[in-house]
XYZ file of C-alpha atoms in Angstrom:
307
model
C -10.044 25.464 -5.272
C -8.993 22.782 -7.886
C -5.476 23.572 -7.759
C -5.490 23.526 -3.769
C -6.907 19.879 -4.087
C -4.275 19.031 -6.770
C -1.595 20.382 -4.377
C -2.995 18.352 -1.620
C -2.937 15.182 -3.575
C 0.733 15.628 -4.539
C 1.594 16.405 -0.680
C -0.384 13.430 0.375
C 1.260 11.171 -2.117
C 4.756 12.385 -1.049
C 3.976 11.822 2.607
C 2.834 8.327 1.799
C 5.997 7.502 -0.021
C 8.156 9.040 2.850
C 6.251 6.720 5.273
C 6.953 3.700 3.003
C 10.547 4.716 2.810
C 10.875 5.074 6.576
C 9.280 1.601 6.944
C 11.817 0.079 4.415
C 14.794 1.641 6.075
C 13.580 0.637 9.621
C 13.396 -3.099 8.318
C 17.008 -2.966 7.395
C 18.004 -2.751 11.098
C 17.328 -4.898 13.941
C 13.707 -3.904 14.671
C 11.910 -7.136 14.740
C 8.728 -7.575 12.883
C 6.013 -6.107 15.199
C 4.793 -3.805 12.476
C 5.857 -5.695 9.319
C 2.400 -5.923 8.068
C 2.489 -2.272 7.857
C 4.368 -2.451 4.460
C 1.583 -3.578 2.421
C -0.974 -1.348 4.019
C 1.320 1.846 3.393
C 1.967 0.507 -0.199
C -1.748 0.089 -0.855
C -2.677 3.447 0.701
C -0.204 5.146 -1.755
C -1.606 3.243 -4.633
C -5.077 4.313 -3.676
C -3.951 7.994 -3.259
C -2.421 7.701 -6.850
C -5.639 6.161 -8.264
C -7.811 8.910 -6.607
C -5.378 11.653 -8.076
C -5.600 10.298 -11.475
C -9.440 10.164 -11.397
C -9.597 13.522 -9.987
C -7.164 15.068 -12.385
C -8.903 13.430 -15.321
C -12.355 14.553 -14.455
C -11.587 18.076 -13.227
C -8.403 19.299 -14.810
C -8.340 17.800 -18.208
C -12.234 17.292 -18.491
C -11.966 13.532 -19.546
C -14.747 11.547 -17.915
C -13.756 8.283 -16.281
C -15.575 5.117 -17.456
C -17.713 2.999 -15.052
C -15.156 0.341 -15.178
C -12.290 2.366 -14.110
C -14.398 4.151 -11.286
C -15.464 0.610 -9.964
C -11.754 -0.135 -9.465
C -11.727 2.304 -6.483
C -14.190 0.041 -4.770
C -11.848 -2.910 -5.092
C -8.807 -0.885 -3.950
C -10.374 0.531 -0.872
C -11.813 -3.012 0.096
C -8.274 -4.542 -0.019
C -7.092 -1.451 2.104
C -9.801 -2.353 4.706
C -8.441 -5.891 4.725
C -4.784 -4.647 5.137
C -5.672 -2.360 7.812
C -7.403 -5.144 9.929
C -4.478 -7.362 9.443
C -2.333 -4.436 10.831
C -4.748 -3.978 13.788
C -4.722 -7.552 14.555
C -0.891 -7.834 14.369
C -0.424 -4.935 16.714
C -2.738 -6.619 19.409
C -0.297 -9.663 19.673
C -3.253 -11.529 20.896
C -5.471 -14.508 19.574
C -8.586 -12.647 20.753
C -8.604 -10.542 17.536
C -7.636 -13.134 14.913
C -11.092 -13.755 13.905
C -11.159 -10.180 12.350
C -8.439 -10.788 9.974
C -9.676 -14.363 9.222
C -13.202 -13.146 8.487
C -11.810 -10.190 6.284
C -9.715 -12.549 4.313
C -12.644 -14.881 3.533
C -15.017 -12.051 2.850
C -12.536 -10.286 0.412
C -12.558 -13.431 -1.927
C -16.337 -13.307 -1.913
C -15.992 -9.519 -2.816
C -13.738 -9.964 -5.572
C -15.981 -12.776 -7.162
C -19.172 -10.566 -7.148
C -17.270 -7.559 -8.105
C -15.877 -9.382 -11.095
C -19.237 -10.614 -12.234
C -20.850 -7.157 -11.684
C -18.049 -5.354 -13.710
C -18.231 -8.068 -16.593
C -21.967 -8.330 -16.847
C -23.750 -5.586 -14.802
C -21.411 -2.742 -14.917
C -24.323 -0.257 -14.887
C -25.891 -1.768 -11.846
C -23.898 0.129 -9.084
C -26.230 -1.298 -6.274
C -24.691 -4.595 -6.470
C -21.310 -3.234 -5.628
C -22.818 -0.943 -2.984
C -24.585 -4.142 -1.238
C -21.112 -5.998 -1.001
C -19.548 -2.876 0.494
C -22.103 -2.806 3.645
C -20.768 -6.022 5.436
C -17.033 -4.902 4.609
C -17.815 -1.426 6.272
C -19.419 -3.146 9.258
C -16.534 -5.576 9.755
C -14.030 -2.437 9.680
C -16.176 -0.784 12.375
C -16.687 -3.966 14.536
C -13.333 -5.396 14.064
C -11.572 -2.151 14.776
C -13.396 -1.465 17.932
C -12.608 -5.154 19.215
C -8.837 -4.567 18.542
C -8.906 -1.207 20.278
C -10.678 -2.789 23.251
C -8.037 -5.710 23.258
C -5.242 -3.175 23.109
C -6.551 -1.494 26.191
C -6.738 -4.756 28.111
C -3.125 -5.624 26.885
C -1.812 -2.308 28.103
C -1.030 -0.568 24.722
C 0.250 2.951 25.032
C -2.037 5.993 24.670
C -0.375 6.951 21.497
C -0.947 3.576 19.943
C -4.581 3.523 20.857
C -4.974 7.228 19.444
C -3.169 5.936 16.274
C -5.415 2.932 15.778
C -8.539 5.185 16.614
C -7.567 7.857 14.147
C -6.873 5.657 11.200
C -10.155 3.657 11.712
C -12.191 6.799 12.100
C -10.912 8.283 8.800
C -10.814 4.921 6.984
C -14.653 4.776 7.928
C -15.556 8.205 6.998
C -13.763 7.778 3.770
C -15.634 4.579 2.907
C -18.866 6.160 3.809
C -18.020 9.003 1.399
C -17.327 6.671 -1.326
C -20.655 4.899 -0.518
C -22.713 8.066 -0.469
C -21.189 9.340 -3.660
C -21.662 5.999 -5.615
C -25.162 5.662 -4.319
C -26.043 9.097 -5.649
C -28.034 10.072 -2.459
C -26.770 13.632 -2.554
C -26.759 14.401 -6.146
C -26.360 18.134 -5.788
C -23.074 18.109 -4.074
C -21.656 14.715 -5.358
C -18.328 16.227 -6.376
C -17.807 18.280 -3.408
C -18.230 15.189 -1.091
C -15.713 13.250 -3.103
C -13.212 16.274 -2.989
C -13.126 15.680 0.810
C -11.531 12.217 0.514
C -8.010 13.789 -0.194
C -8.209 15.341 3.326
C -9.091 11.959 4.995
C -5.994 10.475 3.069
C -3.993 13.116 4.257
C -4.727 12.637 7.978
C -4.204 8.782 7.612
C -0.680 9.372 5.876
C 0.322 11.841 8.354
C -0.643 9.446 11.292
C 1.435 6.643 9.737
C 4.299 9.083 9.340
C 4.367 10.186 12.774
C 3.977 6.708 14.264
C 6.967 5.284 12.082
C 9.063 8.361 12.840
C 8.576 8.285 16.577
C 9.144 4.539 16.531
C 12.264 4.320 14.546
C 13.924 7.802 14.125
C 12.998 10.170 16.918
C 15.913 11.120 18.925
C 13.818 11.752 22.029
C 12.227 8.473 21.829
C 15.441 6.719 21.317
C 17.289 8.400 23.875
C 15.053 7.073 26.610
C 14.889 3.665 25.184
C 17.164 1.028 26.598
C 19.819 -0.812 24.516
C 18.040 -3.467 22.404
C 19.955 -6.757 21.695
C 19.292 -8.893 18.748
C 16.364 -11.137 18.863
C 18.348 -14.311 18.442
C 20.406 -13.397 21.459
C 17.291 -12.601 23.522
C 15.807 -15.961 22.579
C 19.020 -17.694 23.516
C 18.861 -16.352 26.936
C 15.172 -17.324 27.258
C 16.064 -20.797 26.147
C 18.767 -21.211 28.665
C 16.683 -19.581 31.604
C 13.574 -21.720 30.935
C 15.318 -24.802 29.611
C 13.435 -24.797 26.296
C 14.139 -26.929 23.432
C 15.183 -25.937 19.940
C 11.659 -26.381 18.644
C 9.890 -24.503 21.248
C 12.341 -21.614 20.810
C 11.402 -21.591 16.976
C 7.795 -21.622 17.969
C 8.260 -18.615 20.433
C 10.068 -16.739 17.772
C 7.037 -17.075 15.662
C 4.764 -16.197 18.407
C 6.762 -13.067 19.095
C 6.351 -12.232 15.466
C 2.636 -12.354 15.626
C 2.026 -15.629 13.810
C -1.143 -17.558 14.421
C -1.090 -21.434 15.126
C -2.081 -22.008 11.522
C 0.655 -19.848 10.179
C 3.335 -21.412 12.573
C 2.362 -24.940 11.430
C 2.529 -23.877 7.688
C 6.003 -22.276 8.365
C 7.547 -25.229 10.295
C 5.755 -27.960 8.321
C 4.101 -29.547 11.323
C 0.615 -29.967 12.212
C -1.335 -27.512 14.169
C -1.927 -30.101 16.978
C 1.740 -30.363 17.288
C 2.213 -26.609 17.538
C -0.487 -26.430 20.334
C 1.536 -29.136 22.203
C 4.598 -27.261 22.087
C 2.983 -23.930 22.942
C 1.590 -25.611 26.088
C 4.921 -26.916 27.043
C 6.469 -23.596 26.454
C 4.048 -21.596 28.620
C 4.369 -24.185 31.321
C 8.047 -23.896 31.457
C 7.967 -20.089 31.128
C 5.064 -20.009 33.859
C 2.984 -17.603 31.639
C -0.786 -18.027 30.725
C -0.865 -16.656 27.164
C 1.057 -15.218 24.215
C 1.224 -11.582 25.537
C 2.947 -12.611 28.679
C 5.335 -14.890 26.741
C 6.017 -11.960 24.236
C 6.583 -9.500 27.207
C 9.317 -12.086 28.559
C 11.293 -11.972 25.248
C 10.925 -8.258 24.845
C 12.248 -7.606 28.415
C 15.288 -9.780 27.440
C 15.695 -7.786 24.201
C 15.357 -4.374 26.206
C 17.783 -5.559 29.054
C 20.638 -3.123 29.217
C 24.011 -4.664 28.059
């Protein structure tokens, strides 16, 4: 059984690396930045798989017990992975309705690292400290993901995209619960067997990423039915002429299309957030749209217009 699990780890890592390669190759073409935040998520996922494989191989193959500090690093890695996944979900929504999810996660992860560092340096034997700070993050994963999925349904996301978000969220949640149960020692008799299951959760997550990226960028059946896509800058030029937008309004519209928040746009263009809001108001008024989703749809329609 141990050799089967080792094979699953190697296979899972290879799939993760393949997904990362596909994402990198896709970014070389004119694909826009709709899924650019997936790069760090997939990269962290591969790192998490490598870490788990190292721990498993050390404990079960060469019989060298891992130290408490090394084991506690896994809590930190999976916490970062949760943060990156919530960023992916928020970005996919392309709506301000879910920005609070990533903002809360970003702030909480700072608090998480501080408590984790203190516990590792001074209270490494007290696992319950790290377990307590895991609970809010697990709750945020569940509540935030549900909010993003509901927002996606309202915004007309495809069934495949909803299924993808649901699968990743489900197995991320089950994986986190498995770590939590293992660290708490609630089921001492089958603690190792419970941890052995995590590789199958990672396998499903990596396969889901691989399928989504492949279908989006390289599937012939998907690409044959897709309209000819023009360059984003060309599409924005057409929108600028059609709706008589200024150069600054087009710059902000481009940032909106890429999923940036008002704060991020202000930092990117070195202007105040109130100025950004004023430009967005004028842009939406000229384009006769009510929100970011409708504005993005107009740009996307121009991009997908057959040349």
